[in-house]
PDB file of C-alpha atoms in Angstrom:
ATOM      1  CA  MET A  59      -0.096  -0.159   0.306  1.00 94.00           C
ATOM      2  CA  LYS A  60       0.951   3.596  -0.513  1.00 97.00           C
ATOM      3  CA  ILE A  61       0.612   5.872   2.795  1.00 98.00           C
ATOM      4  CA  ARG A  62       0.267   9.846   1.432  1.00 97.00           C
ATOM      5  CA  PRO A  63       0.519  12.862   4.067  1.00 98.00           C
ATOM      6  CA  LEU A  64      -2.039  14.999   3.133  1.00 98.00           C
ATOM      7  CA  THR A  65      -1.467  18.840   3.781  1.00 97.00           C
ATOM      8  CA  ILE A  66      -3.280  19.106   7.349  1.00 98.00           C
ATOM      9  CA  GLU A  67      -0.396  17.588   9.936  1.00 97.00           C
ATOM     10  CA  GLY A  68      -1.751  14.274  11.643  1.00 97.00           C
ATOM     11  CA  ALA A  69      -3.387  13.361   8.073  1.00 98.00           C
ATOM     12  CA  PHE A  70      -2.838  10.113   5.615  1.00 98.00           C
ATOM     13  CA  GLU A  71      -4.445   9.263   2.555  1.00 98.00           C
ATOM     14  CA  ILE A  72      -4.313   5.538   1.613  1.00 98.00           C
ATOM     15  CA  THR A  73      -4.049   3.557  -1.229  1.00 98.00           C
ATOM     16  CA  PRO A  74      -4.166  -0.245  -1.397  1.00 97.00           C
ATOM     17  CA  VAL A  75      -2.577  -2.659  -3.811  1.00 97.00           C
ATOM     18  CA  GLN A  76      -5.582  -4.715  -6.092  1.00 97.00           C
ATOM     19  CA  HIS A  77      -5.305  -8.210  -6.493  1.00 97.00           C
ATOM     20  CA  GLY A  78      -8.312  -9.257  -8.903  1.00 94.00           C
ATOM     21  CA  ASP A  79      -9.154 -11.638 -12.186  1.00 94.00           C
ATOM     22  CA  ASP A  80     -12.147 -12.840 -13.273  1.00 95.00           C
ATOM     23  CA  ARG A  81     -13.016 -14.137  -9.578  1.00 95.00           C
ATOM     24  CA  GLY A  82     -13.048 -10.506  -7.985  1.00 95.00           C
ATOM     25  CA  ARG A  83     -10.887  -8.574  -6.271  1.00 94.00           C
ATOM     26  CA  PHE A  84      -8.486  -8.677  -3.201  1.00 97.00           C
ATOM     27  CA  LEU A  85      -6.398  -5.863  -0.566  1.00 96.00           C
ATOM     28  CA  GLU A  86      -4.775  -5.094   2.254  1.00 96.00           C
ATOM     29  CA  TRP A  87      -6.792  -2.196   2.908  1.00 96.00           C
ATOM     30  CA  TYR A  88      -5.318  -1.572   6.866  1.00 97.00           C
ATOM     31  CA  ARG A  89      -2.284  -2.923   7.667  1.00 96.00           C
ATOM     32  CA  PHE A  90      -0.937  -1.656  11.471  1.00 95.00           C
ATOM     33  CA  ASP A  91       2.844  -2.557  10.836  1.00 96.00           C
ATOM     34  CA  ARG A  92       2.856   0.057   7.218  1.00 96.00           C
ATOM     35  CA  LEU A  93       0.311   2.644   9.500  1.00 97.00           C
ATOM     36  CA  ALA A  94       2.985   2.698  12.756  1.00 96.00           C
ATOM     37  CA  GLU A  95       5.775   3.890  10.208  1.00 96.00           C
ATOM     38  CA  ALA A  96       3.878   6.721   8.565  1.00 96.00           C
ATOM     39  CA  VAL A  97       2.464   8.294  11.674  1.00 95.00           C
ATOM     40  CA  GLY A  98       5.442   7.341  14.209  1.00 95.00           C
ATOM     41  CA  HIS A  99       2.751   4.779  16.907  1.00 94.00           C
ATOM     42  CA  GLN A 100       0.826   2.158  16.284  1.00 93.00           C
ATOM     43  CA  LEU A 101      -3.688   2.662  16.156  1.00 95.00           C
ATOM     44  CA  ASP A 102      -5.157   0.989  19.283  1.00 92.00           C
ATOM     45  CA  LEU A 103      -7.858  -0.460  18.065  1.00 95.00           C
ATOM     46  CA  ALA A 104     -10.649   0.384  20.561  1.00 97.00           C
ATOM     47  CA  GLN A 105     -14.590   0.419  18.178  1.00 98.00           C
ATOM     48  CA  ALA A 106     -15.330  -0.365  14.718  1.00 98.00           C
ATOM     49  CA  ASN A 107     -18.419   1.605  13.308  1.00 97.00           C
ATOM     50  CA  LEU A 108     -20.279   1.308   9.912  1.00 98.00           C
ATOM     51  CA  SER A 109     -22.611   3.715   8.428  1.00 97.00           C
ATOM     52  CA  THR A 110     -24.809   3.899   5.573  1.00 98.00           C
ATOM     53  CA  SER A 111     -25.979   7.378   3.511  1.00 98.00           C
ATOM     54  CA  ALA A 112     -27.810   8.273   0.816  1.00 98.00           C
ATOM     55  CA  ARG A 113     -27.136  10.167  -1.896  1.00 97.00           C
ATOM     56  CA  GLY A 114     -26.389  13.920  -0.336  1.00 98.00           C
ATOM     57  CA  VAL A 115     -26.499  13.318   3.257  1.00 98.00           C
ATOM     58  CA  VAL A 116     -23.802  15.371   4.814  1.00 98.00           C
ATOM     59  CA  ARG A 117     -22.026  13.873   8.112  1.00 98.00           C
ATOM     60  CA  GLY A 118     -19.653  16.281  10.691  1.00 95.00           C
ATOM     61  CA  ILE A 119     -18.141  18.131  11.061  1.00 98.00           C
ATOM     62  CA  HIS A 120     -17.488  15.498  13.920  1.00 98.00           C
ATOM     63  CA  PHE A 121     -14.015  15.745  16.942  1.00 98.00           C
ATOM     64  CA  ALA A 122     -13.704  14.618  20.203  1.00 97.00           C
ATOM     65  CA  ASP A 123     -12.283  16.225  22.750  1.00 97.00           C
ATOM     66  CA  VAL A 124      -8.112  15.799  23.679  1.00 97.00           C
ATOM     67  CA  PRO A 125      -7.237  13.326  25.263  1.00 95.00           C
ATOM     68  CA  PRO A 126      -7.870  10.773  24.383  1.00 95.00           C
ATOM     69  CA  GLY A 127      -9.361  12.237  21.347  1.00 95.00           C
ATOM     70  CA  GLN A 128     -10.337   9.464  18.485  1.00 97.00           C
ATOM     71  CA  ALA A 129      -8.259   9.052  16.239  1.00 98.00           C
ATOM     72  CA  LYS A 130      -9.574   7.290  12.725  1.00 98.00           C
ATOM     73  CA  TYR A 131      -9.136   5.173   9.586  1.00 98.00           C
ATOM     74  CA  VAL A 132     -11.611   5.946   7.187  1.00 98.00           C
ATOM     75  CA  THR A 133     -12.403   3.934   4.058  1.00 98.00           C
ATOM     76  CA  CYS A 134     -15.947   3.600   1.633  1.00 98.00           C
ATOM     77  CA  VAL A 135     -17.370  -0.438   1.119  1.00 98.00           C
ATOM     78  CA  ALA A 136     -19.858   0.738  -0.628  1.00 98.00           C
ATOM     79  CA  GLY A 137     -20.360   3.435  -2.904  1.00 98.00           C
ATOM     80  CA  ALA A 138     -18.548   6.931  -3.182  1.00 98.00           C
ATOM     81  CA  ILE A 139     -18.244   9.040  -0.938  1.00 98.00           C
ATOM     82  CA  ILE A 140     -15.838  12.477  -0.317  1.00 98.00           C
ATOM     83  CA  ASP A 141     -14.258  12.636   3.188  1.00 98.00           C
ATOM     84  CA  VAL A 142     -12.954  16.187   4.770  1.00 98.00           C
ATOM     85  CA  ILE A 143     -10.403  16.310   6.920  1.00 98.00           C
ATOM     86  CA  VAL A 144     -10.850  19.782   9.044  1.00 98.00           C
ATOM     87  CA  ASP A 145      -8.074  21.079  11.475  1.00 98.00           C
ATOM     88  CA  LEU A 146      -9.519  22.072  14.392  1.00 98.00           C
ATOM     89  CA  ARG A 147      -6.923  22.803  16.955  1.00 98.00           C
ATOM     90  CA  THR A 148      -6.457  25.972  17.721  1.00 98.00           C
ATOM     91  CA  GLY A 149      -2.498  27.270  17.787  1.00 98.00           C
ATOM     92  CA  SER A 150      -2.005  25.196  14.246  1.00 98.00           C
ATOM     93  CA  PRO A 151      -0.878  26.410  11.613  1.00 97.00           C
ATOM     94  CA  THR A 152      -3.243  25.171   9.274  1.00 98.00           C
ATOM     95  CA  PHE A 153      -5.685  25.726  11.503  1.00 98.00           C
ATOM     96  CA  GLY A 154     -10.015  26.141   9.530  1.00 97.00           C
ATOM     97  CA  SER A 155      -8.183  25.203   7.032  1.00 98.00           C
ATOM     98  CA  TRP A 156      -9.715  21.459   5.497  1.00 98.00           C
ATOM     99  CA  GLU A 157      -8.975  18.845   2.432  1.00 98.00           C
ATOM    100  CA  ALA A 158     -10.693  16.033   0.528  1.00 98.00           C
ATOM    101  CA  VAL A 159     -10.525  13.261  -0.767  1.00 98.00           C
ATOM    102  CA  ARG A 160     -12.526  10.677  -2.775  1.00 98.00           C
ATOM    103  CA  LEU A 161     -13.463   7.352  -1.263  1.00 98.00           C
ATOM    104  CA  ASP A 162     -14.460   4.107  -3.197  1.00 98.00           C
ATOM    105  CA  ASP A 163     -15.294   0.707  -3.710  1.00 97.00           C
ATOM    106  CA  GLU A 164     -12.905   1.197  -7.102  1.00 97.00           C
ATOM    107  CA  ASP A 165      -9.885   2.511  -5.657  1.00 97.00           C
ATOM    108  CA  ARG A 166     -10.590   1.159  -2.059  1.00 98.00           C
ATOM    109  CA  ARG A 167      -8.723   4.478  -0.461  1.00 98.00           C
ATOM    110  CA  ALA A 168      -8.586   4.980   2.806  1.00 98.00           C
ATOM    111  CA  VAL A 169      -8.247   8.388   4.995  1.00 98.00           C
ATOM    112  CA  TYR A 170      -6.131   8.483   8.533  1.00 98.00           C
ATOM    113  CA  LEU A 171      -6.715  11.123  10.448  1.00 98.00           C
ATOM    114  CA  ALA A 172      -5.504  11.782  14.744  1.00 98.00           C
ATOM    115  CA  GLU A 173      -7.158  12.830  17.524  1.00 97.00           C
ATOM    116  CA  GLY A 174      -7.801  16.515  17.325  1.00 97.00           C
ATOM    117  CA  LEU A 175      -9.012  16.356  13.696  1.00 98.00           C
ATOM    118  CA  GLY A 176     -12.612  16.700  12.550  1.00 98.00           C
ATOM    119  CA  HIS A 177     -14.032  14.749  10.475  1.00 98.00           C
ATOM    120  CA  GLY A 178     -17.027  14.539   8.223  1.00 98.00           C
ATOM    121  CA  PHE A 179     -18.571  13.374   4.668  1.00 98.00           C
ATOM    122  CA  CYS A 180     -20.686  13.250   1.637  1.00 98.00           C
ATOM    123  CA  ALA A 181     -21.998  11.045  -0.461  1.00 98.00           C
ATOM    124  CA  LEU A 182     -21.966  10.899  -3.722  1.00 98.00           C
ATOM    125  CA  SER A 183     -23.473   7.570  -4.311  1.00 97.00           C
ATOM    126  CA  GLU A 184     -27.221   6.500  -4.247  1.00 95.00           C
ATOM    127  CA  GLY A 185     -26.132   4.849  -1.455  1.00 95.00           C
ATOM    128  CA  ALA A 186     -22.830   4.520   0.691  1.00 98.00           C
ATOM    129  CA  THR A 187     -20.997   2.427   3.141  1.00 98.00           C
ATOM    130  CA  VAL A 188     -18.569   3.257   5.239  1.00 98.00           C
ATOM    131  CA  ALA A 189     -16.503   1.906   7.705  1.00 98.00           C
ATOM    132  CA  TYR A 190     -14.502   3.321  10.653  1.00 96.00           C
ATOM    133  CA  LEU A 191     -11.553   1.567  12.458  1.00 98.00           C
ATOM    134  CA  CYS A 192     -11.361   4.222  16.127  1.00 98.00           C
ATOM    135  CA  SER A 193      -8.809   4.558  18.484  1.00 97.00           C
ATOM    136  CA  SER A 194     -10.998   5.235  21.676  1.00 97.00           C
ATOM    137  CA  THR A 195     -15.260   4.311  22.443  1.00 96.00           C
ATOM    138  CA  TYR A 196     -17.981   6.898  21.933  1.00 94.00           C
ATOM    139  CA  ARG A 197     -17.869   9.181  24.710  1.00 94.00           C
ATOM    140  CA  PRO A 198     -21.455  11.334  25.100  1.00 92.00           C
ATOM    141  CA  GLY A 199     -20.368  14.411  25.966  1.00 92.00           C
ATOM    142  CA  HIS A 200     -16.771  14.773  25.121  1.00 95.00           C
ATOM    143  CA  GLU A 201     -17.888  14.546  21.144  1.00 96.00           C
ATOM    144  CA  HIS A 202     -18.621  17.713  19.574  1.00 97.00           C
ATOM    145  CA  GLY A 203     -20.077  18.880  16.556  1.00 98.00           C
ATOM    146  CA  ILE A 204     -19.426  22.491  13.933  1.00 98.00           C
ATOM    147  CA  HIS A 205     -21.788  22.894  11.224  1.00 98.00           C
ATOM    148  CA  PRO A 206     -20.774  21.728   8.130  1.00 98.00           C
ATOM    149  CA  LEU A 207     -21.662  24.120   5.940  1.00 98.00           C
ATOM    150  CA  ASP A 208     -20.711  27.314   8.461  1.00 98.00           C
ATOM    151  CA  PRO A 209     -19.193  29.803   5.257  1.00 97.00           C
ATOM    152  CA  GLU A 210     -15.619  30.643   7.447  1.00 96.00           C
ATOM    153  CA  LEU A 211     -14.725  26.701   6.391  1.00 97.00           C
ATOM    154  CA  GLY A 212     -16.114  27.442   3.276  1.00 97.00           C
ATOM    155  CA  ILE A 213     -15.884  23.330   2.440  1.00 98.00           C
ATOM    156  CA  ALA A 214     -16.953  22.773  -1.529  1.00 96.00           C
ATOM    157  CA  TRP A 215     -19.307  20.075  -0.486  1.00 97.00           C
ATOM    158  CA  PRO A 216     -20.682  18.892  -4.023  1.00 96.00           C
ATOM    159  CA  VAL A 217     -24.693  19.064  -3.510  1.00 95.00           C
ATOM    160  CA  ALA A 218     -26.399  21.497  -4.426  1.00 93.00           C
ATOM    161  CA  GLU A 219     -29.197  21.041  -0.793  1.00 94.00           C
ATOM    162  CA  PRO A 220     -26.672  18.850   2.112  1.00 97.00           C
ATOM    163  CA  VAL A 221     -28.906  16.859   3.682  1.00 98.00           C
ATOM    164  CA  LEU A 222     -28.724  17.361   7.406  1.00 98.00           C
ATOM    165  CA  SER A 223     -28.934  15.420  10.854  1.00 98.00           C
ATOM    166  CA  ALA A 224     -30.715  17.883  13.029  1.00 98.00           C
ATOM    167  CA  LYS A 225     -27.606  17.398  15.348  1.00 97.00           C
ATOM    168  CA  ASP A 226     -25.593  18.620  12.919  1.00 98.00           C
ATOM    169  CA  ALA A 227     -27.448  21.336  11.473  1.00 98.00           C
ATOM    170  CA  ALA A 228     -27.027  22.701  15.416  1.00 98.00           C
ATOM    171  CA  ALA A 229     -23.974  22.556  15.611  1.00 98.00           C
ATOM    172  CA  PRO A 230     -22.522  25.486  16.074  1.00 98.00           C
ATOM    173  CA  SER A 231     -20.032  27.895  14.018  1.00 98.00           C
ATOM    174  CA  LEU A 232     -15.999  27.339  13.653  1.00 98.00           C
ATOM    175  CA  ALA A 233     -15.643  30.554  15.298  1.00 98.00           C
ATOM    176  CA  GLU A 234     -18.828  29.829  18.507  1.00 98.00           C
ATOM    177  CA  ALA A 235     -16.903  26.863  19.220  1.00 98.00           C
ATOM    178  CA  GLY A 236     -13.751  28.419  20.118  1.00 97.00           C
ATOM    179  CA  VAL A 237     -15.248  31.182  21.931  1.00 97.00           C
ATOM    180  CA  ASN A 238     -16.651  28.545  23.915  1.00 95.00           C
ATOM    181  CA  ARG A 239     -13.638  26.612  24.405  1.00 95.00           C
ATOM    182  CA  MET A 240     -14.631  23.661  22.546  1.00 96.00           C
ATOM    183  CA  LEU A 241     -11.706  23.173  19.981  1.00 98.00           C
ATOM    184  CA  PRO A 242      -8.460  21.574  20.854  1.00 97.00           C
ATOM    185  CA  GLN A 243      -5.405  23.127  21.723  1.00 98.00           C
ATOM    186  CA  TYR A 244      -2.514  22.037  19.144  1.00 98.00           C
ATOM    187  CA  GLU A 245      -0.061  21.256  21.967  1.00 97.00           C
ATOM    188  CA  VAL A 246      -2.315  19.004  23.928  1.00 97.00           C
ATOM    189  CA  CYS A 247      -2.779  17.166  21.062  1.00 97.00           C
ATOM    190  CA  ASN A 248       0.558  16.542  19.878  1.00 95.00           C
ATOM    191  CA  ASP A 249       2.121  16.017  23.317  1.00 96.00           C
ATOM    192  CA  PHE A 250      -1.035  13.448  23.718  1.00 95.00           C
ATOM    193  CA  VAL A 251       0.363  11.798  20.222  1.00 94.00           C
ATOM    194  CA  LYS A 252       3.788  12.037  21.081  1.00 93.00           C
ATOM    195  CA  SER A 253       3.068  10.210  24.418  1.00 93.00           C
ATOM    196  CA  LEU A 254       1.615   7.344  22.344  1.00 91.00           C
ATOM    197  CA  SER A 255       4.802   7.133  20.006  1.00 83.00           C
ATOM    198  CA  GLN A 256       6.515   6.994  23.554  1.00 79.00           C
ATOM    199  CA  ILE A 257       4.304   4.264  25.055  1.00 67.00           C
ATOM    200  CA  GLY A 258       5.123   2.299  22.064  1.00 56.00           C
ATOM    201  CA  ASP A 259       9.075   1.995  22.062  1.00 55.00           C
ATOM    202  CA  SER A 260       8.410   1.097  25.640  1.00 51.00           C
ATOM    203  CA  ARG A 261       6.264  -2.256  24.682  1.00 53.00           C
TER     204      ARG A 261
END
């Protein structure tokens, strides 16, 4: 597999090597050792999520308090999505910026995003099934959202009328989240990620 760092620190695109014949295809969509080599530490898997979405559905932008935050390894197992990673870490050189990667059931790419980064996606196909590997379990009260249509973020969602959940539609803007001290801090996130590397070295 090929692992490519994105423009946002802590975010990576993973492209697997596919082997196919007239029976179908086979690929490794996750390798803990290859990811750890790129990221600097192993991804401790605590929870696996699966979501299905109709065309035009936008989910996100979601993030969790750090520590422990929630790193994610995301792929689209059926259909196609535009996956969006947003830097929500105050003090980061790329704070407020975002990057989009197409994930689908043809190229079978995945993305990895570190603790403190925001995540969302838009379903491009009639039905899209997305699988997430997560470094921590869901913690009510410690997971938050930023409105995906916040003009300050300016995310170019590829649909004219995005379909949002009631919770996402009621999420604060980036500016409101900052005023309310909801956003993760860049230095805290970096220190936490460094501690994961040290734990890995001691194993």
